[in-house]
């Protein structure tokens, strides 16, 4: 999955601090999670990432991102053993999108609350050879969100100029550092990121746990009818969006007919999607933020 190069004007503050903030000051909450004020300061006003994550089209890459995430064996084991795609296939999407939208658009207090919730949810997810709080695993999860998101955005809107692309990339670090990833672990530039990415794609192993997740995600016979109805399209887009080595390891077939159908679907979407009113293109963002705020009020 190579990164194109988009046309966006850079506005607002320098965002380098997001990937470089200090860790001198820290606050500890009642659950033992450490969230430093510097982290919350860095999360305060992420301007560039907002123009990417607000777009509903990114949801089309949800299954691709999940299969890339579980290509990392530690992630696969945790998801397979602690998630239930078969019976509740939308739960991971809801959790992931709530987290992403909150980090980009939430208030300081909302971000702190959601980060604490994520940390508490991750605490019991561990076993021989893996832990949901492992920074290396969380770095990979955040990396998949960036790679899939920026790829889909540029397919729809065209290349972003280098300065804007670098600013957007730096802000994507918030999806990693708020998940216990040390700031220095996020690759310092897009060039370094794609080197990290290529190495991971070349070396990750599709385990039985990953295959279980893929089966529950793409061939779910227990999902509600409205979800099963769109699974053929999800399988098509996911198969074609995955890097060839990962696709083949999952046993997903890319045929000439399927590639043609995918190109047609993407071409049609590229023509029509940018013409949609922004209120439609940003509906999922508003829906999940509203859902998040309701749940936070209910917990208060």
PDB file of C-alpha atoms in Angstrom:
ATOM      1  CA  UNK A   1       0.000   0.000   0.000  1.00  0.00           C
ATOM      2  CA  UNK A   2       1.981   2.977  -1.233  1.00  0.00           C
ATOM      3  CA  UNK A   3       1.169   6.509  -0.160  1.00  0.00           C
ATOM      4  CA  UNK A   4       0.115   8.995  -2.848  1.00  0.00           C
ATOM      5  CA  UNK A   5       0.847  12.723  -2.330  1.00  0.00           C
ATOM      6  CA  UNK A   6      -2.263  15.024  -1.536  1.00  0.00           C
ATOM      7  CA  UNK A   7      -3.064  18.835  -2.158  1.00  0.00           C
ATOM      8  CA  UNK A   8      -4.052  20.390   1.125  1.00  0.00           C
ATOM      9  CA  UNK A   9      -3.135  23.772   2.585  1.00  0.00           C
ATOM     10  CA  UNK A  10      -1.426  23.577   5.956  1.00  0.00           C
ATOM     11  CA  UNK A  11      -3.133  25.729   8.550  1.00  0.00           C
ATOM     12  CA  UNK A  12      -2.758  26.250  12.268  1.00  0.00           C
ATOM     13  CA  UNK A  13      -0.009  25.459  14.716  1.00  0.00           C
ATOM     14  CA  UNK A  14       3.154  23.481  14.186  1.00  0.00           C
ATOM     15  CA  UNK A  15       2.281  19.921  15.119  1.00  0.00           C
ATOM     16  CA  UNK A  16       5.747  18.475  15.629  1.00  0.00           C
ATOM     17  CA  UNK A  17       5.210  18.683  19.397  1.00  0.00           C
ATOM     18  CA  UNK A  18       2.559  15.968  19.172  1.00  0.00           C
ATOM     19  CA  UNK A  19       5.175  13.346  18.436  1.00  0.00           C
ATOM     20  CA  UNK A  20       7.814  14.924  20.689  1.00  0.00           C
ATOM     21  CA  UNK A  21       6.056  16.118  23.865  1.00  0.00           C
ATOM     22  CA  UNK A  22       7.855  15.656  27.152  1.00  0.00           C
ATOM     23  CA  UNK A  23       6.962  13.227  29.879  1.00  0.00           C
ATOM     24  CA  UNK A  24       8.224  15.155  32.893  1.00  0.00           C
ATOM     25  CA  UNK A  25       4.784  15.828  34.411  1.00  0.00           C
ATOM     26  CA  UNK A  26       2.357  12.994  35.027  1.00  0.00           C
ATOM     27  CA  UNK A  27      -0.970  12.511  36.765  1.00  0.00           C
ATOM     28  CA  UNK A  28      -2.138   9.180  38.044  1.00  0.00           C
ATOM     29  CA  UNK A  29      -5.832   8.387  38.148  1.00  0.00           C
ATOM     30  CA  UNK A  30      -7.614   6.080  40.555  1.00  0.00           C
ATOM     31  CA  UNK A  31      -7.162   3.066  38.279  1.00  0.00           C
ATOM     32  CA  UNK A  32      -3.388   3.396  38.140  1.00  0.00           C
ATOM     33  CA  UNK A  33      -3.282   4.651  34.554  1.00  0.00           C
ATOM     34  CA  UNK A  34      -0.771   7.414  33.948  1.00  0.00           C
ATOM     35  CA  UNK A  35      -1.897  10.263  31.689  1.00  0.00           C
ATOM     36  CA  UNK A  36       0.465  13.210  31.619  1.00  0.00           C
ATOM     37  CA  UNK A  37      -0.714  16.796  31.122  1.00  0.00           C
ATOM     38  CA  UNK A  38       1.796  17.034  28.273  1.00  0.00           C
ATOM     39  CA  UNK A  39      -0.133  14.296  26.477  1.00  0.00           C
ATOM     40  CA  UNK A  40      -3.427  16.133  26.911  1.00  0.00           C
ATOM     41  CA  UNK A  41      -1.760  19.357  25.760  1.00  0.00           C
ATOM     42  CA  UNK A  42      -0.537  17.643  22.607  1.00  0.00           C
ATOM     43  CA  UNK A  43      -4.002  16.252  21.944  1.00  0.00           C
ATOM     44  CA  UNK A  44      -5.681  19.615  22.434  1.00  0.00           C
ATOM     45  CA  UNK A  45      -6.005  20.986  18.891  1.00  0.00           C
ATOM     46  CA  UNK A  46      -5.102  18.473  16.159  1.00  0.00           C
ATOM     47  CA  UNK A  47      -6.124  20.499  13.102  1.00  0.00           C
ATOM     48  CA  UNK A  48      -4.710  18.510  10.195  1.00  0.00           C
ATOM     49  CA  UNK A  49      -5.902  15.034  11.130  1.00  0.00           C
ATOM     50  CA  UNK A  50      -9.484  16.283  11.375  1.00  0.00           C
ATOM     51  CA  UNK A  51      -9.834  16.780   7.639  1.00  0.00           C
ATOM     52  CA  UNK A  52      -8.916  13.129   7.132  1.00  0.00           C
ATOM     53  CA  UNK A  53     -10.755  11.244   9.869  1.00  0.00           C
ATOM     54  CA  UNK A  54     -14.045  13.155   9.490  1.00  0.00           C
ATOM     55  CA  UNK A  55     -14.642  11.560   6.071  1.00  0.00           C
ATOM     56  CA  UNK A  56     -17.104   8.654   6.098  1.00  0.00           C
ATOM     57  CA  UNK A  57     -15.236   6.971   3.242  1.00  0.00           C
ATOM     58  CA  UNK A  58     -12.609   5.830   5.751  1.00  0.00           C
ATOM     59  CA  UNK A  59     -15.136   3.331   7.093  1.00  0.00           C
ATOM     60  CA  UNK A  60     -14.756   1.462   3.806  1.00  0.00           C
ATOM     61  CA  UNK A  61     -11.285   0.498   4.970  1.00  0.00           C
ATOM     62  CA  UNK A  62     -12.379  -0.769   8.371  1.00  0.00           C
ATOM     63  CA  UNK A  63     -12.086  -4.477   7.583  1.00  0.00           C
ATOM     64  CA  UNK A  64      -8.760  -3.908   5.830  1.00  0.00           C
ATOM     65  CA  UNK A  65      -7.367  -2.142   8.895  1.00  0.00           C
ATOM     66  CA  UNK A  66      -8.552  -4.935  11.197  1.00  0.00           C
ATOM     67  CA  UNK A  67      -7.000  -7.691   9.077  1.00  0.00           C
ATOM     68  CA  UNK A  68      -3.754  -5.734   8.931  1.00  0.00           C
ATOM     69  CA  UNK A  69      -3.826  -5.270  12.695  1.00  0.00           C
ATOM     70  CA  UNK A  70      -4.305  -8.974  13.387  1.00  0.00           C
ATOM     71  CA  UNK A  71      -1.519  -9.806  10.944  1.00  0.00           C
ATOM     72  CA  UNK A  72       0.595  -9.013  14.008  1.00  0.00           C
ATOM     73  CA  UNK A  73       0.387 -12.285  15.998  1.00  0.00           C
ATOM     74  CA  UNK A  74       0.123 -10.601  19.399  1.00  0.00           C
ATOM     75  CA  UNK A  75      -2.803  -8.464  18.261  1.00  0.00           C
ATOM     76  CA  UNK A  76      -4.438 -11.473  16.606  1.00  0.00           C
ATOM     77  CA  UNK A  77      -4.294 -13.548  19.775  1.00  0.00           C
ATOM     78  CA  UNK A  78      -5.752 -10.790  21.922  1.00  0.00           C
ATOM     79  CA  UNK A  79      -8.573 -10.007  19.473  1.00  0.00           C
ATOM     80  CA  UNK A  80      -9.411 -13.654  18.857  1.00  0.00           C
ATOM     81  CA  UNK A  81      -9.477 -14.585  22.534  1.00  0.00           C
ATOM     82  CA  UNK A  82     -11.172 -11.470  23.922  1.00  0.00           C
ATOM     83  CA  UNK A  83     -13.422 -10.190  21.115  1.00  0.00           C
ATOM     84  CA  UNK A  84     -16.557 -11.725  19.657  1.00  0.00           C
ATOM     85  CA  UNK A  85     -16.850 -10.856  15.989  1.00  0.00           C
ATOM     86  CA  UNK A  86     -19.253 -13.670  15.317  1.00  0.00           C
ATOM     87  CA  UNK A  87     -22.006 -12.345  17.573  1.00  0.00           C
ATOM     88  CA  UNK A  88     -21.163  -8.641  17.787  1.00  0.00           C
ATOM     89  CA  UNK A  89     -19.327  -7.751  14.561  1.00  0.00           C
ATOM     90  CA  UNK A  90     -19.827  -3.985  14.903  1.00  0.00           C
ATOM     91  CA  UNK A  91     -18.339  -3.672  18.391  1.00  0.00           C
ATOM     92  CA  UNK A  92     -14.711  -3.244  17.303  1.00  0.00           C
ATOM     93  CA  UNK A  93     -15.714  -0.708  14.650  1.00  0.00           C
ATOM     94  CA  UNK A  94     -17.671   1.250  17.239  1.00  0.00           C
ATOM     95  CA  UNK A  95     -14.807   1.165  19.723  1.00  0.00           C
ATOM     96  CA  UNK A  96     -12.171   2.119  17.162  1.00  0.00           C
ATOM     97  CA  UNK A  97     -14.163   4.942  15.579  1.00  0.00           C
ATOM     98  CA  UNK A  98     -15.191   6.343  18.965  1.00  0.00           C
ATOM     99  CA  UNK A  99     -11.535   6.465  19.930  1.00  0.00           C
ATOM    100  CA  UNK A 100     -10.366   8.019  16.640  1.00  0.00           C
ATOM    101  CA  UNK A 101     -13.113  10.648  16.520  1.00  0.00           C
ATOM    102  CA  UNK A 102     -12.614  11.536  20.183  1.00  0.00           C
ATOM    103  CA  UNK A 103      -8.852  12.012  19.795  1.00  0.00           C
ATOM    104  CA  UNK A 104      -9.458  14.312  16.814  1.00  0.00           C
ATOM    105  CA  UNK A 105     -12.617  16.177  17.867  1.00  0.00           C
ATOM    106  CA  UNK A 106     -13.282  15.557  21.556  1.00  0.00           C
ATOM    107  CA  UNK A 107     -12.759  17.991  24.383  1.00  0.00           C
ATOM    108  CA  UNK A 108      -9.820  17.648  26.737  1.00  0.00           C
ATOM    109  CA  UNK A 109     -12.014  15.992  29.385  1.00  0.00           C
ATOM    110  CA  UNK A 110     -13.576  13.638  26.821  1.00  0.00           C
ATOM    111  CA  UNK A 111     -10.165  12.563  25.577  1.00  0.00           C
ATOM    112  CA  UNK A 112      -8.959  11.897  29.103  1.00  0.00           C
ATOM    113  CA  UNK A 113     -12.095   9.852  29.864  1.00  0.00           C
ATOM    114  CA  UNK A 114     -11.855   7.780  26.675  1.00  0.00           C
ATOM    115  CA  UNK A 115      -8.127   7.130  27.123  1.00  0.00           C
ATOM    116  CA  UNK A 116      -8.804   5.915  30.663  1.00  0.00           C
ATOM    117  CA  UNK A 117     -11.626   3.678  29.383  1.00  0.00           C
ATOM    118  CA  UNK A 118      -9.340   2.177  26.736  1.00  0.00           C
ATOM    119  CA  UNK A 119      -6.623   1.528  29.306  1.00  0.00           C
ATOM    120  CA  UNK A 120      -9.090  -0.195  31.631  1.00  0.00           C
ATOM    121  CA  UNK A 121     -10.448  -2.311  28.765  1.00  0.00           C
ATOM    122  CA  UNK A 122      -6.923  -3.326  27.746  1.00  0.00           C
ATOM    123  CA  UNK A 123      -5.769  -4.238  31.260  1.00  0.00           C
ATOM    124  CA  UNK A 124      -7.226  -7.797  31.322  1.00  0.00           C
ATOM    125  CA  UNK A 125      -6.316  -8.541  27.697  1.00  0.00           C
ATOM    126  CA  UNK A 126      -3.077 -10.417  28.133  1.00  0.00           C
ATOM    127  CA  UNK A 127      -1.699 -13.906  28.019  1.00  0.00           C
ATOM    128  CA  UNK A 128       1.422 -15.885  27.114  1.00  0.00           C
ATOM    129  CA  UNK A 129       3.380 -13.771  24.657  1.00  0.00           C
ATOM    130  CA  UNK A 130       0.999 -10.838  24.317  1.00  0.00           C
ATOM    131  CA  UNK A 131      -0.566  -7.895  26.097  1.00  0.00           C
ATOM    132  CA  UNK A 132      -3.001  -5.277  24.808  1.00  0.00           C
ATOM    133  CA  UNK A 133      -0.833  -2.648  26.520  1.00  0.00           C
ATOM    134  CA  UNK A 134       2.309  -3.692  24.634  1.00  0.00           C
ATOM    135  CA  UNK A 135       3.564  -0.457  22.984  1.00  0.00           C
ATOM    136  CA  UNK A 136       4.858  -2.315  19.926  1.00  0.00           C
ATOM    137  CA  UNK A 137       1.426  -3.825  19.283  1.00  0.00           C
ATOM    138  CA  UNK A 138      -0.335  -0.510  19.800  1.00  0.00           C
ATOM    139  CA  UNK A 139       2.151   1.192  17.481  1.00  0.00           C
ATOM    140  CA  UNK A 140       1.174  -1.268  14.755  1.00  0.00           C
ATOM    141  CA  UNK A 141      -2.539  -0.729  15.365  1.00  0.00           C
ATOM    142  CA  UNK A 142      -2.091   3.041  15.045  1.00  0.00           C
ATOM    143  CA  UNK A 143       0.053   2.554  11.944  1.00  0.00           C
ATOM    144  CA  UNK A 144      -2.710   0.622  10.194  1.00  0.00           C
ATOM    145  CA  UNK A 145      -5.189   3.428  10.905  1.00  0.00           C
ATOM    146  CA  UNK A 146      -2.848   5.933   9.294  1.00  0.00           C
ATOM    147  CA  UNK A 147      -1.926   3.807   6.289  1.00  0.00           C
ATOM    148  CA  UNK A 148      -5.489   2.794   5.408  1.00  0.00           C
ATOM    149  CA  UNK A 149      -6.955   6.214   6.184  1.00  0.00           C
ATOM    150  CA  UNK A 150      -4.499   8.282   4.162  1.00  0.00           C
ATOM    151  CA  UNK A 151      -4.709   5.831   1.256  1.00  0.00           C
ATOM    152  CA  UNK A 152      -8.513   6.073   1.026  1.00  0.00           C
ATOM    153  CA  UNK A 153      -8.547   9.839   1.509  1.00  0.00           C
ATOM    154  CA  UNK A 154      -6.139  10.390  -1.345  1.00  0.00           C
ATOM    155  CA  UNK A 155      -7.974   7.972  -3.613  1.00  0.00           C
ATOM    156  CA  UNK A 156     -11.030  10.191  -3.197  1.00  0.00           C
ATOM    157  CA  UNK A 157      -9.499  13.678  -3.100  1.00  0.00           C
ATOM    158  CA  UNK A 158      -6.148  13.386  -4.849  1.00  0.00           C
ATOM    159  CA  UNK A 159      -2.590  13.898  -3.738  1.00  0.00           C
ATOM    160  CA  UNK A 160      -1.639  16.089  -0.781  1.00  0.00           C
ATOM    161  CA  UNK A 161       1.417  18.321  -1.061  1.00  0.00           C
ATOM    162  CA  UNK A 162       4.443  17.241   0.952  1.00  0.00           C
ATOM    163  CA  UNK A 163       4.238  19.910   3.668  1.00  0.00           C
ATOM    164  CA  UNK A 164       0.585  19.188   4.418  1.00  0.00           C
ATOM    165  CA  UNK A 165       1.117  15.431   4.224  1.00  0.00           C
ATOM    166  CA  UNK A 166       3.922  15.655   6.769  1.00  0.00           C
ATOM    167  CA  UNK A 167       1.774  17.764   9.126  1.00  0.00           C
ATOM    168  CA  UNK A 168      -1.087  15.263   8.855  1.00  0.00           C
ATOM    169  CA  UNK A 169       1.314  12.392   9.487  1.00  0.00           C
ATOM    170  CA  UNK A 170       2.730  14.038  12.630  1.00  0.00           C
ATOM    171  CA  UNK A 171      -0.774  14.492  14.029  1.00  0.00           C
ATOM    172  CA  UNK A 172      -1.588  10.838  13.458  1.00  0.00           C
ATOM    173  CA  UNK A 173       0.955  10.184  16.221  1.00  0.00           C
ATOM    174  CA  UNK A 174      -1.821  11.021  18.695  1.00  0.00           C
ATOM    175  CA  UNK A 175      -3.473   7.688  17.882  1.00  0.00           C
ATOM    176  CA  UNK A 176      -0.328   5.944  19.079  1.00  0.00           C
ATOM    177  CA  UNK A 177       0.939   8.021  21.993  1.00  0.00           C
ATOM    178  CA  UNK A 178      -2.452   8.014  23.712  1.00  0.00           C
ATOM    179  CA  UNK A 179      -2.238   4.191  23.746  1.00  0.00           C
ATOM    180  CA  UNK A 180       0.971   4.017  25.832  1.00  0.00           C
ATOM    181  CA  UNK A 181       3.265   4.182  22.797  1.00  0.00           C
ATOM    182  CA  UNK A 182       6.359   6.189  23.726  1.00  0.00           C
ATOM    183  CA  UNK A 183       6.621   9.359  21.588  1.00  0.00           C
ATOM    184  CA  UNK A 184       9.967   8.334  20.115  1.00  0.00           C
ATOM    185  CA  UNK A 185       8.507   5.073  18.799  1.00  0.00           C
ATOM    186  CA  UNK A 186       6.312   6.807  16.201  1.00  0.00           C
ATOM    187  CA  UNK A 187       8.521   7.035  13.093  1.00  0.00           C
ATOM    188  CA  UNK A 188       9.761  10.634  12.792  1.00  0.00           C
ATOM    189  CA  UNK A 189       8.836  11.135   9.133  1.00  0.00           C
ATOM    190  CA  UNK A 190       6.672   9.601   6.418  1.00  0.00           C
ATOM    191  CA  UNK A 191       9.779   8.123   4.836  1.00  0.00           C
ATOM    192  CA  UNK A 192      10.666   6.403   8.099  1.00  0.00           C
ATOM    193  CA  UNK A 193       7.063   5.302   8.509  1.00  0.00           C
ATOM    194  CA  UNK A 194       6.874   3.579   5.139  1.00  0.00           C
ATOM    195  CA  UNK A 195      10.179   1.813   5.828  1.00  0.00           C
ATOM    196  CA  UNK A 196       8.696   0.541   9.101  1.00  0.00           C
ATOM    197  CA  UNK A 197       5.492  -0.383   7.262  1.00  0.00           C
ATOM    198  CA  UNK A 198       7.222  -2.305   4.476  1.00  0.00           C
ATOM    199  CA  UNK A 199       9.262  -4.266   6.986  1.00  0.00           C
ATOM    200  CA  UNK A 200       6.150  -5.217   8.970  1.00  0.00           C
ATOM    201  CA  UNK A 201       4.246  -6.255   5.836  1.00  0.00           C
ATOM    202  CA  UNK A 202       7.198  -8.408   4.770  1.00  0.00           C
ATOM    203  CA  UNK A 203       7.634 -10.130   8.127  1.00  0.00           C
ATOM    204  CA  UNK A 204       4.241 -10.448   9.839  1.00  0.00           C
ATOM    205  CA  UNK A 205       2.732 -13.908  10.164  1.00  0.00           C
ATOM    206  CA  UNK A 206      -0.921 -14.774   9.595  1.00  0.00           C
ATOM    207  CA  UNK A 207      -1.647 -17.139  12.466  1.00  0.00           C
ATOM    208  CA  UNK A 208      -4.666 -19.334  13.175  1.00  0.00           C
ATOM    209  CA  UNK A 209      -5.910 -16.564  15.474  1.00  0.00           C
ATOM    210  CA  UNK A 210      -5.769 -14.093  12.579  1.00  0.00           C
ATOM    211  CA  UNK A 211      -7.589 -16.543  10.322  1.00  0.00           C
ATOM    212  CA  UNK A 212     -10.326 -16.915  12.943  1.00  0.00           C
ATOM    213  CA  UNK A 213     -10.804 -13.152  13.061  1.00  0.00           C
ATOM    214  CA  UNK A 214     -10.858 -12.917   9.256  1.00  0.00           C
ATOM    215  CA  UNK A 215     -13.485 -15.644   9.001  1.00  0.00           C
ATOM    216  CA  UNK A 216     -15.712 -13.984  11.610  1.00  0.00           C
ATOM    217  CA  UNK A 217     -15.267 -10.620   9.945  1.00  0.00           C
ATOM    218  CA  UNK A 218     -15.700 -11.502   6.269  1.00  0.00           C
ATOM    219  CA  UNK A 219     -17.848 -14.671   6.339  1.00  0.00           C
ATOM    220  CA  UNK A 220     -20.037 -14.050   9.355  1.00  0.00           C
ATOM    221  CA  UNK A 221     -23.167 -16.199   9.215  1.00  0.00           C
ATOM    222  CA  UNK A 222     -24.385 -15.042  12.616  1.00  0.00           C
ATOM    223  CA  UNK A 223     -24.385 -11.312  11.864  1.00  0.00           C
ATOM    224  CA  UNK A 224     -27.669  -9.409  11.381  1.00  0.00           C
ATOM    225  CA  UNK A 225     -29.105  -9.606   7.880  1.00  0.00           C
ATOM    226  CA  UNK A 226     -28.228  -6.010   6.966  1.00  0.00           C
ATOM    227  CA  UNK A 227     -24.569  -6.714   7.744  1.00  0.00           C
ATOM    228  CA  UNK A 228     -24.484 -10.023   5.874  1.00  0.00           C
ATOM    229  CA  UNK A 229     -26.005  -8.257   2.847  1.00  0.00           C
ATOM    230  CA  UNK A 230     -22.933  -6.028   2.438  1.00  0.00           C
ATOM    231  CA  UNK A 231     -20.299  -8.678   3.172  1.00  0.00           C
ATOM    232  CA  UNK A 232     -19.684  -9.529  -0.522  1.00  0.00           C
ATOM    233  CA  UNK A 233     -18.727  -5.881  -1.114  1.00  0.00           C
ATOM    234  CA  UNK A 234     -16.622  -5.819   2.053  1.00  0.00           C
ATOM    235  CA  UNK A 235     -14.784  -8.969   0.909  1.00  0.00           C
ATOM    236  CA  UNK A 236     -14.161  -7.446  -2.514  1.00  0.00           C
ATOM    237  CA  UNK A 237     -12.761  -4.142  -1.262  1.00  0.00           C
ATOM    238  CA  UNK A 238     -10.782  -5.721   1.549  1.00  0.00           C
ATOM    239  CA  UNK A 239      -9.199  -8.313  -0.732  1.00  0.00           C
ATOM    240  CA  UNK A 240      -8.046  -5.674  -3.203  1.00  0.00           C
ATOM    241  CA  UNK A 241      -6.858  -3.183  -0.574  1.00  0.00           C
ATOM    242  CA  UNK A 242      -4.675  -5.648   1.314  1.00  0.00           C
ATOM    243  CA  UNK A 243      -0.997  -5.913   0.311  1.00  0.00           C
ATOM    244  CA  UNK A 244      -0.544  -9.024  -1.902  1.00  0.00           C
ATOM    245  CA  UNK A 245       1.511 -10.975   0.635  1.00  0.00           C
ATOM    246  CA  UNK A 246      -1.067 -10.437   3.389  1.00  0.00           C
ATOM    247  CA  UNK A 247      -3.991 -11.131   1.058  1.00  0.00           C
ATOM    248  CA  UNK A 248      -2.507 -14.424  -0.068  1.00  0.00           C
ATOM    249  CA  UNK A 249      -1.680 -15.473   3.485  1.00  0.00           C
ATOM    250  CA  UNK A 250      -5.360 -15.017   4.376  1.00  0.00           C
ATOM    251  CA  UNK A 251      -6.326 -17.144   1.379  1.00  0.00           C
ATOM    252  CA  UNK A 252      -8.224 -14.285  -0.300  1.00  0.00           C
ATOM    253  CA  UNK A 253      -8.238 -14.487  -4.092  1.00  0.00           C
ATOM    254  CA  UNK A 254      -7.761 -11.534  -6.428  1.00  0.00           C
ATOM    255  CA  UNK A 255      -9.038 -12.438  -9.894  1.00  0.00           C
ATOM    256  CA  UNK A 256      -9.218 -10.378 -13.064  1.00  0.00           C
ATOM    257  CA  UNK A 257     -12.992 -10.065 -12.653  1.00  0.00           C
ATOM    258  CA  UNK A 258     -12.740  -8.953  -9.038  1.00  0.00           C
ATOM    259  CA  UNK A 259     -10.013  -6.444  -9.831  1.00  0.00           C
ATOM    260  CA  UNK A 260     -12.205  -5.002 -12.580  1.00  0.00           C
ATOM    261  CA  UNK A 261     -15.191  -4.762 -10.227  1.00  0.00           C
ATOM    262  CA  UNK A 262     -13.026  -3.080  -7.596  1.00  0.00           C
ATOM    263  CA  UNK A 263     -11.651  -0.518 -10.061  1.00  0.00           C
ATOM    264  CA  UNK A 264     -15.172   0.264 -11.229  1.00  0.00           C
ATOM    265  CA  UNK A 265     -16.446   0.654  -7.672  1.00  0.00           C
ATOM    266  CA  UNK A 266     -13.557   2.884  -6.667  1.00  0.00           C
ATOM    267  CA  UNK A 267     -13.790   4.933  -9.854  1.00  0.00           C
ATOM    268  CA  UNK A 268     -17.515   5.510  -9.356  1.00  0.00           C
ATOM    269  CA  UNK A 269     -16.976   6.414  -5.703  1.00  0.00           C
ATOM    270  CA  UNK A 270     -14.170   8.821  -6.556  1.00  0.00           C
ATOM    271  CA  UNK A 271     -16.482  10.709  -8.927  1.00  0.00           C
ATOM    272  CA  UNK A 272     -19.517  10.788  -6.644  1.00  0.00           C
ATOM    273  CA  UNK A 273     -18.248  10.852  -3.053  1.00  0.00           C
ATOM    274  CA  UNK A 274     -16.499  14.276  -3.072  1.00  0.00           C
ATOM    275  CA  UNK A 275     -19.705  15.801  -4.502  1.00  0.00           C
ATOM    276  CA  UNK A 276     -21.778  14.721  -1.518  1.00  0.00           C
ATOM    277  CA  UNK A 277     -22.692  17.465   0.983  1.00  0.00           C
ATOM    278  CA  UNK A 278     -20.297  17.602   3.905  1.00  0.00           C
ATOM    279  CA  UNK A 279     -23.184  16.942   6.279  1.00  0.00           C
ATOM    280  CA  UNK A 280     -23.537  13.486   4.695  1.00  0.00           C
ATOM    281  CA  UNK A 281     -19.813  12.777   4.445  1.00  0.00           C
ATOM    282  CA  UNK A 282     -19.334  13.571   8.141  1.00  0.00           C
ATOM    283  CA  UNK A 283     -22.447  11.833   9.483  1.00  0.00           C
ATOM    284  CA  UNK A 284     -20.605   8.823  10.999  1.00  0.00           C
ATOM    285  CA  UNK A 285     -18.290  11.185  12.886  1.00  0.00           C
ATOM    286  CA  UNK A 286     -21.242  13.082  14.356  1.00  0.00           C
ATOM    287  CA  UNK A 287     -23.101   9.854  15.121  1.00  0.00           C
ATOM    288  CA  UNK A 288     -20.217   8.259  17.014  1.00  0.00           C
ATOM    289  CA  UNK A 289     -19.370  11.460  18.902  1.00  0.00           C
ATOM    290  CA  UNK A 290     -22.993  11.781  19.989  1.00  0.00           C
ATOM    291  CA  UNK A 291     -23.008   8.119  21.046  1.00  0.00           C
ATOM    292  CA  UNK A 292     -19.749   8.626  22.979  1.00  0.00           C
ATOM    293  CA  UNK A 293     -21.074  11.688  24.795  1.00  0.00           C
ATOM    294  CA  UNK A 294     -24.262   9.895  25.765  1.00  0.00           C
ATOM    295  CA  UNK A 295     -22.285   7.000  27.208  1.00  0.00           C
ATOM    296  CA  UNK A 296     -19.990   9.351  29.130  1.00  0.00           C
ATOM    297  CA  UNK A 297     -23.034  11.139  30.599  1.00  0.00           C
ATOM    298  CA  UNK A 298     -24.562   7.798  31.585  1.00  0.00           C
ATOM    299  CA  UNK A 299     -21.345   6.856  33.375  1.00  0.00           C
ATOM    300  CA  UNK A 300     -21.127  10.146  35.290  1.00  0.00           C
TER     301      UNK A 300
END
